[in-house]
PDB file of C-alpha atoms in Angstrom:
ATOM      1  CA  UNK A   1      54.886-118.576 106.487  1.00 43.00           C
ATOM      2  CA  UNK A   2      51.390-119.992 105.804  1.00 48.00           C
ATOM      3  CA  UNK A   3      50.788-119.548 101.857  1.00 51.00           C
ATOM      4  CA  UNK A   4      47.556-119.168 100.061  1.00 54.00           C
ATOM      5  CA  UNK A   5      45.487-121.996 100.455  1.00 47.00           C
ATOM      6  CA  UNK A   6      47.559-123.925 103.265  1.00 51.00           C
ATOM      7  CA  UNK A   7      45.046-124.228 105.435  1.00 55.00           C
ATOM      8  CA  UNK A   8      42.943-125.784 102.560  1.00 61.00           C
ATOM      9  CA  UNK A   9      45.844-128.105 101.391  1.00 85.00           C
ATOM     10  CA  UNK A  10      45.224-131.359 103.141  1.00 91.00           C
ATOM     11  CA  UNK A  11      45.177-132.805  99.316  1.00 95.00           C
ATOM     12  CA  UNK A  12      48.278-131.903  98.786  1.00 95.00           C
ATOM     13  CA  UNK A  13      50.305-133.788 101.754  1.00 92.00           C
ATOM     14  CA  UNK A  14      52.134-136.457 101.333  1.00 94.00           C
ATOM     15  CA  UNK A  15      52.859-136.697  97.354  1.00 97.00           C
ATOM     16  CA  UNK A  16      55.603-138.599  95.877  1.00 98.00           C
ATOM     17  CA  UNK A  17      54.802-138.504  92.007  1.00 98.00           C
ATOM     18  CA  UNK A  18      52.791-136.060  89.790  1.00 98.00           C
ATOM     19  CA  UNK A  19      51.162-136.956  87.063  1.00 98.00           C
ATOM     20  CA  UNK A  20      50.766-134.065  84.691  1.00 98.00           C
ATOM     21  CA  UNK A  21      48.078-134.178  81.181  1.00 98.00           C
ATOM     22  CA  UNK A  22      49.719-131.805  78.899  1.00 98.00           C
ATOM     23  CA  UNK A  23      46.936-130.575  76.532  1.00 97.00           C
ATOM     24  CA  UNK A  24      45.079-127.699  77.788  1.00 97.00           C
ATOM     25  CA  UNK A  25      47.524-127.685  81.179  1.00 98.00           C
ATOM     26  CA  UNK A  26      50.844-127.571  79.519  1.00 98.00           C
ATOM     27  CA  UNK A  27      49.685-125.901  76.283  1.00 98.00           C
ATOM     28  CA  UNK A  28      46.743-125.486  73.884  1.00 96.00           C
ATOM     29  CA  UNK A  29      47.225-126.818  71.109  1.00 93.00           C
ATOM     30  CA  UNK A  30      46.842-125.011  67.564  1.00 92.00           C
ATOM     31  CA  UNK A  31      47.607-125.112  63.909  1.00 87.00           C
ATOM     32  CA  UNK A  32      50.054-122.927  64.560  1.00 88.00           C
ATOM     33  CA  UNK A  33      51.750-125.323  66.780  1.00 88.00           C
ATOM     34  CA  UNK A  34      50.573-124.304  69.731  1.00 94.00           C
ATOM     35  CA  UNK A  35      51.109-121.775  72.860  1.00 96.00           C
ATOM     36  CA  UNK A  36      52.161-122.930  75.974  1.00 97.00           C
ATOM     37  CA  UNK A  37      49.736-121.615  79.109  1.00 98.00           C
ATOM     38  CA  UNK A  38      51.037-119.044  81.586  1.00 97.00           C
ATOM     39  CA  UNK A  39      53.747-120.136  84.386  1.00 98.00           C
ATOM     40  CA  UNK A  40      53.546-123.896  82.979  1.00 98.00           C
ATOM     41  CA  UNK A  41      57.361-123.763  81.732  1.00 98.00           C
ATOM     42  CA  UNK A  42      58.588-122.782  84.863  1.00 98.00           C
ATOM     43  CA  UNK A  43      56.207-125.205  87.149  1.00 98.00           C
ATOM     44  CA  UNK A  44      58.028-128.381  85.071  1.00 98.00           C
ATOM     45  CA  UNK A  45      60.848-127.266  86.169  1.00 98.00           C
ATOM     46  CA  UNK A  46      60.409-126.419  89.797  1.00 98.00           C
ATOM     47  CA  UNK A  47      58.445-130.104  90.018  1.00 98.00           C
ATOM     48  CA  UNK A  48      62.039-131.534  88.657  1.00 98.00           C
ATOM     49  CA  UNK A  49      63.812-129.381  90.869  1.00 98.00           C
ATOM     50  CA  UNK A  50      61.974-130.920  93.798  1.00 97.00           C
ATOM     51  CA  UNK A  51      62.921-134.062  93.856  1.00 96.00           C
ATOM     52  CA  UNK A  52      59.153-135.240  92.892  1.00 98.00           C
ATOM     53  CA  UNK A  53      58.794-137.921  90.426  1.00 98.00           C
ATOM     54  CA  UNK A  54      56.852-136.946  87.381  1.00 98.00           C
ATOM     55  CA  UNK A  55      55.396-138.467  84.678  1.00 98.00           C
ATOM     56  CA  UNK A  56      52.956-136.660  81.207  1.00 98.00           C
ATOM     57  CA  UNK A  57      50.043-138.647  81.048  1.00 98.00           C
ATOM     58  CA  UNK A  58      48.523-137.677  77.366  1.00 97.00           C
ATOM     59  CA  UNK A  59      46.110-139.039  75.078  1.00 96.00           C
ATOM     60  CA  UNK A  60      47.710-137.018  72.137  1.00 94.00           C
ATOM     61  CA  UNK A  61      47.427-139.238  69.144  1.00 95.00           C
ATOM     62  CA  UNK A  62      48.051-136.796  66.167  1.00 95.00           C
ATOM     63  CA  UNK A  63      52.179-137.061  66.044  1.00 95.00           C
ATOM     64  CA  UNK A  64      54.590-139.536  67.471  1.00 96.00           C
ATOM     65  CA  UNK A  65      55.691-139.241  70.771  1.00 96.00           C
ATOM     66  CA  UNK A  66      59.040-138.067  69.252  1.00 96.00           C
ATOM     67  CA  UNK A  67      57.445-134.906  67.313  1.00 96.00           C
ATOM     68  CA  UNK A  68      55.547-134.200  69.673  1.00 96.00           C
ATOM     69  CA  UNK A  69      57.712-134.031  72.436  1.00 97.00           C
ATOM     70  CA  UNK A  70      60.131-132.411  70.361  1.00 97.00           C
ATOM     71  CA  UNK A  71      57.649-129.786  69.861  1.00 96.00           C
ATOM     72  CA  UNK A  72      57.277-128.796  73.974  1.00 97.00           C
ATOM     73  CA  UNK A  73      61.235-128.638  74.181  1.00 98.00           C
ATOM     74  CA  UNK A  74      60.377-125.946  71.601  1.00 97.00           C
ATOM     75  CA  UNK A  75      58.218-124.051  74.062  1.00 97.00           C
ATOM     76  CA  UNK A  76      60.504-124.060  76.595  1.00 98.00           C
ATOM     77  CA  UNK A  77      59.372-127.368  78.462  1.00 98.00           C
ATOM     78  CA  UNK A  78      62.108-129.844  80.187  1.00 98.00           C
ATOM     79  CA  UNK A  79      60.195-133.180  78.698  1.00 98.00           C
ATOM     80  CA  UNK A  80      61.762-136.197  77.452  1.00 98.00           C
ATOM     81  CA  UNK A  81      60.044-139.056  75.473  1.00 97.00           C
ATOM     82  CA  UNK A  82      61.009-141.543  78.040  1.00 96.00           C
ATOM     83  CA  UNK A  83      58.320-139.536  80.542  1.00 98.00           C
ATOM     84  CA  UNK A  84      55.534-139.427  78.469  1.00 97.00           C
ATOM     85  CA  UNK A  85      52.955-142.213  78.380  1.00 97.00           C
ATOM     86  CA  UNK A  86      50.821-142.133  75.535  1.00 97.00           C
ATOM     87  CA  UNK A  87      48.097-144.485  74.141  1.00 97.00           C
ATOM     88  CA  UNK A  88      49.573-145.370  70.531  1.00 97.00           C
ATOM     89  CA  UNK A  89      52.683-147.687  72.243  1.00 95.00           C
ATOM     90  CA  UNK A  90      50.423-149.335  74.750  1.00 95.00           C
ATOM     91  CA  UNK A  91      48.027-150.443  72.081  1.00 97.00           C
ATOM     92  CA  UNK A  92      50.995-151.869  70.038  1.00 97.00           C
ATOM     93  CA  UNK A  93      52.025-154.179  72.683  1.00 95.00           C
ATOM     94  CA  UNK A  94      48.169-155.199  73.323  1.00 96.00           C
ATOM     95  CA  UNK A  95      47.898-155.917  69.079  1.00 98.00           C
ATOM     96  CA  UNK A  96      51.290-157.505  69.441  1.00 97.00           C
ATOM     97  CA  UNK A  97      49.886-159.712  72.330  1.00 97.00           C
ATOM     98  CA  UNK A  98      46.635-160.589  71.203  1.00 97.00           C
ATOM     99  CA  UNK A  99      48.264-160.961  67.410  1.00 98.00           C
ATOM    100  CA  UNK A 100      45.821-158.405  65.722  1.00 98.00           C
ATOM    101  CA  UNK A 101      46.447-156.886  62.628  1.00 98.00           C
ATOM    102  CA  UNK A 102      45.096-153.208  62.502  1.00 98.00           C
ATOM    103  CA  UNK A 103      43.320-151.164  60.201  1.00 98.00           C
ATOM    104  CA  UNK A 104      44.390-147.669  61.462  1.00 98.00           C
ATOM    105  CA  UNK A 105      41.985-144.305  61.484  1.00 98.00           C
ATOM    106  CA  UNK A 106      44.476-142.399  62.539  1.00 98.00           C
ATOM    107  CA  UNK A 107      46.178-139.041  61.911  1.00 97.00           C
ATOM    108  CA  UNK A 108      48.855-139.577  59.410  1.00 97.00           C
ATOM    109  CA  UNK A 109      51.785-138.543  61.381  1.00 97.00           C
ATOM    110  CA  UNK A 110      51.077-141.234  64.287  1.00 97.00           C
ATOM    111  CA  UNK A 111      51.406-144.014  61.538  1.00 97.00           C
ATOM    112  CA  UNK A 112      55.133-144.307  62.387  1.00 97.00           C
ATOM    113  CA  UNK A 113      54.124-145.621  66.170  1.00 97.00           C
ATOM    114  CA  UNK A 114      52.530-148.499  63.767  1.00 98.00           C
ATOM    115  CA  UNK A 115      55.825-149.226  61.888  1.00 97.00           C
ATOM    116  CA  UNK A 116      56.442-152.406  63.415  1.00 96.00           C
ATOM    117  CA  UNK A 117      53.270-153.941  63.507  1.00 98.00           C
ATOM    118  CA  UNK A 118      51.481-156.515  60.532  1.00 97.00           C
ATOM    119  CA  UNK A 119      48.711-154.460  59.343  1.00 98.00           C
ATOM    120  CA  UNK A 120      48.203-157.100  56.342  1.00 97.00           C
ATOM    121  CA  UNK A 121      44.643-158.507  56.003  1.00 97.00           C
ATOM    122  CA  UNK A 122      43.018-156.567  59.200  1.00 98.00           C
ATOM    123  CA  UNK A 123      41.306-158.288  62.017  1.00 98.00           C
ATOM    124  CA  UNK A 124      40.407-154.813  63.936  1.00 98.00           C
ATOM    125  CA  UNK A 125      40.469-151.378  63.937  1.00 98.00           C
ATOM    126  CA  UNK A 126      42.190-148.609  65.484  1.00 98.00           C
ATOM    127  CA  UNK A 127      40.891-145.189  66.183  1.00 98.00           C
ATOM    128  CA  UNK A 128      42.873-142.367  67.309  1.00 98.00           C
ATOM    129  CA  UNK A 129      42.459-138.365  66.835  1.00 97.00           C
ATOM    130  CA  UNK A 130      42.393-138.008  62.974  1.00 97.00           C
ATOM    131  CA  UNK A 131      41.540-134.921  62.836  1.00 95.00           C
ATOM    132  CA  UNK A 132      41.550-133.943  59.210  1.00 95.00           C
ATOM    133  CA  UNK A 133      41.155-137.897  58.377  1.00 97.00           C
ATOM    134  CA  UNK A 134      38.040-138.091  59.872  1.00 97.00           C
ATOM    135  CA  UNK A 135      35.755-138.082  56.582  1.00 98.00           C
ATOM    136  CA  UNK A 136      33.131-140.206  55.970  1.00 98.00           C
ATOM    137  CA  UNK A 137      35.030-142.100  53.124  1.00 98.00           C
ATOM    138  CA  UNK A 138      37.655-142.801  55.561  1.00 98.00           C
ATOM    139  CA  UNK A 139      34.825-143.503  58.400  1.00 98.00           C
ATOM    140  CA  UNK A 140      32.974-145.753  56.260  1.00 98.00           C
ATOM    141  CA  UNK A 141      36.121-147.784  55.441  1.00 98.00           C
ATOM    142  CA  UNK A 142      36.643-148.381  59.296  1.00 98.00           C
ATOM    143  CA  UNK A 143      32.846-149.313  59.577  1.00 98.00           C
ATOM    144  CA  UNK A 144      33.370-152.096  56.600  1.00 98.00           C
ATOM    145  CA  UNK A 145      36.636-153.553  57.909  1.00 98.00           C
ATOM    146  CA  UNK A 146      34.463-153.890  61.453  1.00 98.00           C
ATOM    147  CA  UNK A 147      31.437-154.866  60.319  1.00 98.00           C
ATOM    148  CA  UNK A 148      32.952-157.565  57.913  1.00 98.00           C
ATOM    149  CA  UNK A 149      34.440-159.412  60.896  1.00 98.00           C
ATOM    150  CA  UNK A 150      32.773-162.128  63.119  1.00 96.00           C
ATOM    151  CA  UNK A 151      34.484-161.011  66.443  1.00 95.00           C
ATOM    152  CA  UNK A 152      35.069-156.979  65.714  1.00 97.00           C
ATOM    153  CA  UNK A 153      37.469-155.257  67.967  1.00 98.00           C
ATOM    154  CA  UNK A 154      37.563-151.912  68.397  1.00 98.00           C
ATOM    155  CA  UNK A 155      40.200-150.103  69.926  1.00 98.00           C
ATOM    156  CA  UNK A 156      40.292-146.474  70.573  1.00 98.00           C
ATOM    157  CA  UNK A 157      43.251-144.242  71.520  1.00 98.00           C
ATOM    158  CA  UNK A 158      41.283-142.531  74.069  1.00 97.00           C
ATOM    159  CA  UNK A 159      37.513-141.685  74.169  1.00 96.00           C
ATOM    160  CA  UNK A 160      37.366-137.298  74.513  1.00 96.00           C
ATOM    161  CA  UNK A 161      34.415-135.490  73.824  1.00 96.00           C
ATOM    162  CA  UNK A 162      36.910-132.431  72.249  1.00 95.00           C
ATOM    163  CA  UNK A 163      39.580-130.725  73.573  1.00 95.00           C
ATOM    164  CA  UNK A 164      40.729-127.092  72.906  1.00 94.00           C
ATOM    165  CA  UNK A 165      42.687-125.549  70.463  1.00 94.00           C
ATOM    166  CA  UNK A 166      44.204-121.814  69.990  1.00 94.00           C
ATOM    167  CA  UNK A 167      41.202-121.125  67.817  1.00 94.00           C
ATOM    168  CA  UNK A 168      38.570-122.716  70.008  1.00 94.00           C
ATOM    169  CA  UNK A 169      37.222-126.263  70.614  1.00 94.00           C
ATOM    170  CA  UNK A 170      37.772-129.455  68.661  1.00 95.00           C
ATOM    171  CA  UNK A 171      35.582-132.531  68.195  1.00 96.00           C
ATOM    172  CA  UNK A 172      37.798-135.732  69.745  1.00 97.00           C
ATOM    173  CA  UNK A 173      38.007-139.296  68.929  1.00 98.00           C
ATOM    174  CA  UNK A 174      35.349-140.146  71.212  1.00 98.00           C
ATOM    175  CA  UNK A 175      32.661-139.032  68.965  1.00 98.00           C
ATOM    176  CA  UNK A 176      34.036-140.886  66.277  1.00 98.00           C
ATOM    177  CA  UNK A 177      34.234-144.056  68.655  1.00 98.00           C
ATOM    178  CA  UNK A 178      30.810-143.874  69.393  1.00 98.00           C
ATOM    179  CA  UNK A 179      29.784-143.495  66.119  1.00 98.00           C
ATOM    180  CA  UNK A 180      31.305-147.322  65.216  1.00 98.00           C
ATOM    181  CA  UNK A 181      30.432-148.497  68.715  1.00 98.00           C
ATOM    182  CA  UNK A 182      27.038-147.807  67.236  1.00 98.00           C
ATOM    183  CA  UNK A 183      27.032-148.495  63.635  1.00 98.00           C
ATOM    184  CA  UNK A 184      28.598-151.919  64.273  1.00 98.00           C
ATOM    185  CA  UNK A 185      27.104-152.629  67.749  1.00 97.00           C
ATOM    186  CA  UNK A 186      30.198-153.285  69.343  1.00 98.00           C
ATOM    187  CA  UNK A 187      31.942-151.762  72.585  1.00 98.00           C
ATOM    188  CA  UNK A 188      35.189-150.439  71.788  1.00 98.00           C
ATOM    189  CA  UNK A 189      38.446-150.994  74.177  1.00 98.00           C
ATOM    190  CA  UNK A 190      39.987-147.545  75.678  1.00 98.00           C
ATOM    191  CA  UNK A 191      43.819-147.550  75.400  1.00 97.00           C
ATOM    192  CA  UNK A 192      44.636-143.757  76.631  1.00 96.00           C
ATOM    193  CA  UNK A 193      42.434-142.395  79.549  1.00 97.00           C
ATOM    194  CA  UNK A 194      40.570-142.901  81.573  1.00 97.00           C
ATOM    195  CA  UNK A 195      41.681-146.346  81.308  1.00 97.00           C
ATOM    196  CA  UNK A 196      42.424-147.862  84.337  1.00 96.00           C
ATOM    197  CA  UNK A 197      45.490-149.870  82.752  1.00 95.00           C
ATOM    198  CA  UNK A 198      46.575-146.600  81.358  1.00 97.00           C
ATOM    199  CA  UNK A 199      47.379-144.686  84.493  1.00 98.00           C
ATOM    200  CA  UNK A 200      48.645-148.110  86.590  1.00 97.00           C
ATOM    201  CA  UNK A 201      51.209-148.105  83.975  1.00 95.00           C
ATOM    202  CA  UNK A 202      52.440-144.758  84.321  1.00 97.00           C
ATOM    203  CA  UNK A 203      52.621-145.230  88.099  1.00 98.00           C
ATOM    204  CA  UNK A 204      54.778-148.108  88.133  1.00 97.00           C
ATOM    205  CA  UNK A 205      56.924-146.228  85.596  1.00 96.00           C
ATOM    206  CA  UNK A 206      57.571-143.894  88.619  1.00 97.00           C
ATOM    207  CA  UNK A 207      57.626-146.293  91.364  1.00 98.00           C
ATOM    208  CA  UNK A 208      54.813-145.017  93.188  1.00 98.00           C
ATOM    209  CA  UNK A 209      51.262-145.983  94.595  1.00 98.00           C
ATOM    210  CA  UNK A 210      48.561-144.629  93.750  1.00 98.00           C
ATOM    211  CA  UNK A 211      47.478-142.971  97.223  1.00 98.00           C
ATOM    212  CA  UNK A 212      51.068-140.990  96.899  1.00 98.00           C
ATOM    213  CA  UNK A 213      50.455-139.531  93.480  1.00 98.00           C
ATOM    214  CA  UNK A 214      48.491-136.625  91.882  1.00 98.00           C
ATOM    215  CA  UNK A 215      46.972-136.153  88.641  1.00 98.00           C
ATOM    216  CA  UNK A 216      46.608-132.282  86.694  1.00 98.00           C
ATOM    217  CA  UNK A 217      44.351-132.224  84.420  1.00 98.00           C
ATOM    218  CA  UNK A 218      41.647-130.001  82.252  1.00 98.00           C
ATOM    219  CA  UNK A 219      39.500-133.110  81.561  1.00 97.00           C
ATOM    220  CA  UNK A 220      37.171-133.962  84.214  1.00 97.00           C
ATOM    221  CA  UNK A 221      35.948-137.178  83.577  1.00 96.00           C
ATOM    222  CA  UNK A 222      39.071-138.963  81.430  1.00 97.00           C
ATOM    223  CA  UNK A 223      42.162-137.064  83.910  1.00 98.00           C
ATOM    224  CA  UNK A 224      39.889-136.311  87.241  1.00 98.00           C
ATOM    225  CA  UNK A 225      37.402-139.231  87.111  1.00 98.00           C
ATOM    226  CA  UNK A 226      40.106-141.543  85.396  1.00 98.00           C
ATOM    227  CA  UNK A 227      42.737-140.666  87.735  1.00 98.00           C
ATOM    228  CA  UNK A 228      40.270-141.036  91.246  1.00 98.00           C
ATOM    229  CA  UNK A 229      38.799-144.200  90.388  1.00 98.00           C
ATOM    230  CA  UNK A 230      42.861-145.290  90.296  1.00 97.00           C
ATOM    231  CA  UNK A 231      43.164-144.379  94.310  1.00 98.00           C
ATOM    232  CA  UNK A 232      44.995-141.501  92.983  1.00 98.00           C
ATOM    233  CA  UNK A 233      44.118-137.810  94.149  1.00 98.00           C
ATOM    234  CA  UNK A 234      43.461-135.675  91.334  1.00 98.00           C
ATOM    235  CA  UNK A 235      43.131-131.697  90.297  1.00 98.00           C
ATOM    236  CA  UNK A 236      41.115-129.829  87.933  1.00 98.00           C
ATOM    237  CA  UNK A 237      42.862-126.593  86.286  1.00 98.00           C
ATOM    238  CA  UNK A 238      40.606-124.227  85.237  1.00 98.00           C
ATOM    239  CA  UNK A 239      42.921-124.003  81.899  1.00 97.00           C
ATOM    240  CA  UNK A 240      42.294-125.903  78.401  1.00 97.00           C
ATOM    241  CA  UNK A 241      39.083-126.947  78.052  1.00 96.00           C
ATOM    242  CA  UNK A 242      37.875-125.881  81.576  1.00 96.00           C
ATOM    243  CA  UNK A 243      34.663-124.723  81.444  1.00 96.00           C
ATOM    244  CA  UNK A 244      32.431-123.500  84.576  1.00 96.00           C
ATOM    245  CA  UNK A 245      29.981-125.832  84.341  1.00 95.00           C
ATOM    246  CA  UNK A 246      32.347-128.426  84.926  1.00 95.00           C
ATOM    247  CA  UNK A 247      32.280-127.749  88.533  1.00 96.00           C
ATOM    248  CA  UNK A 248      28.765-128.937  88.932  1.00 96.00           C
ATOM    249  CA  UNK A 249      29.776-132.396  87.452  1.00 96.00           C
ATOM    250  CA  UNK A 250      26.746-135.003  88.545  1.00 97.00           C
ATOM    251  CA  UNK A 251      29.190-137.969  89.208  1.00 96.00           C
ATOM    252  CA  UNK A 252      33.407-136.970  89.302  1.00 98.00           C
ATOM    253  CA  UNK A 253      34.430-134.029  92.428  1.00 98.00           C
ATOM    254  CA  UNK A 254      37.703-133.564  91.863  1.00 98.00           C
ATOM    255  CA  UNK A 255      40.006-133.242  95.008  1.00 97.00           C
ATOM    256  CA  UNK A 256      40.336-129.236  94.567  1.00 97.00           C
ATOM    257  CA  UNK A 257      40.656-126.874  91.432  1.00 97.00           C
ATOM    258  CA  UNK A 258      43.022-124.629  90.468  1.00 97.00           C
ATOM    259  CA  UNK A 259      43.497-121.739  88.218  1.00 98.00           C
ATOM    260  CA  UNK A 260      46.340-123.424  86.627  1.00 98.00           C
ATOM    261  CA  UNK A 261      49.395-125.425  87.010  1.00 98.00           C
ATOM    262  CA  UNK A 262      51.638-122.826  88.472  1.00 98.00           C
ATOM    263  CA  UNK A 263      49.310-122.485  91.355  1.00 98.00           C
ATOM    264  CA  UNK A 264      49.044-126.501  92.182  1.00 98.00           C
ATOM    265  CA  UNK A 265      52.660-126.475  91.932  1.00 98.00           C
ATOM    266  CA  UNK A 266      53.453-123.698  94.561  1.00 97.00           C
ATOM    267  CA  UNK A 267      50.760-125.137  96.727  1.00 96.00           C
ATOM    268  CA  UNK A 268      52.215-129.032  96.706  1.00 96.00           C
ATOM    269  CA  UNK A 269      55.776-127.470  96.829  1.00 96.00           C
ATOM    270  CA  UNK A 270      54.796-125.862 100.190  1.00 93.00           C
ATOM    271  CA  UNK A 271      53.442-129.424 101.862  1.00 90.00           C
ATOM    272  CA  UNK A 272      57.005-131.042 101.369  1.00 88.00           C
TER     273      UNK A 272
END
């Protein structure tokens, strides 16, 4: 039987690997730790049922990948850490690499993801979602440490506007970003999304090309925009952040919307 929508499905043919953002599609996020979004539970688990590969692609920088992870297996979710890609280990292999020494404006309970890295005597900054830590003492200290060297780097654990919370909307790194990118006239480097490097990596870690692979998301421009400009198709859910006006966005169409994960779920599920 033809479901709803499976005339309008050509997007969904042909998938091998989903790619799922977990903030504002999985869950919003809250104070109070949080409250998963309707039918998402039970979509992760029919996607693992099916055979699909799967991998959460999230720019969540305000607990390790451990806490955090731990806290969805709280909510019900079937997540484990080694399926979650996340900016904060993909910038320690790039400090590691390029031997920089951070000074970290970050929240304080990603400063584990740090342990292992020489943070003596700083030769750049990084900038994640410090919520709380975002005040102007702290701000200014970043701005010195930058402005003090001859080559500043900047790198940023993802570059949102805000995201949403149970009690409403949230200013992100990005604004903070921009404010340094500006203060210091430098251009900072984007770990997390929409960085092209970002989502390649999660790919490979499922073995599949881009063209075979969808991307969820409630961000148009960093998980739509990020995700197309990979080859990869890509879905807006009108969860999270979602607002209306999204769907008049000047430069990034995403493939199709949908009201939420559940429904993107039943609809690929049918096309295999």
């Amino acid at each position: 039987a033809a479901g709803p929508g499976r005339a309008m499905a050509a997007w969904a043919r042909a998938v091998r690997g989903l790619l799922l953002d977990v903030s504002g599609v999985l869950y919003d996020s809250g104070g109070d730790g949080g409250a998963p979004i309707a039918g998402s539970v039970e979509a992760v688990r029919r996607i693992k049922a099916s055979g699909l590969k799967l991998r959460f692609c999230t720019n969540e920088t305000q607990a390790t990948r451990e806490k955090f992870v731990k806290k969805l297996q709280g909510m019900g979710f079937d997540i484990s850490v080694a399926e979650v890609t996340a900016p904060a280990p993909a910038a320690c292999r790039i400090l590691k690499e390029r031997s920089l020494r951070p000074h970290l404006l970050v929240h304080n309970d990603l400063v584990p993801e740090f342990a292992e890295v020489d943070k003596a005597n700083p030769n750049c900054v990084v900038i994640g979602d410090a919520a709380e830590n975002f005040t102007y003492a702290n701000l200014n200290e970043a701005f010195r440490v930058l402005i003090g060297l001859e080559k500043p780097v900047l790198i940023s654990l993802g570059r949102g506007r805000y995201y949403k919370e149970t009690d409403g909307l949230k200013l992100d790194v990005g604004a903070y970003m921009k404010a340094l990118e500006y203060a210091c006239d430098v251009q900072a480097e984007v770990v997390g999304k929409p960085a092209k490097m970002f989502f390649e990596s999660a790919l490979a870690e499922m073995g599949v090309p881009p063209q075979q692979a969808i991307m969820i998301g409630d961000d148009i421009v960093n998980d739509v925009g990020g995700a197309q400009q990979c080859g990869m198709r890509a879905l807006q859910v009108r969860t999270g952040k979602y607002r209306p006006c999204d769907e008049n966005h000047p430069h990034v169409k995403p493939d199709a919307y949908v009201n939420n994960l559940a429904e993107a779920v039943d609809i690929i599920l049918q096309q295999l």
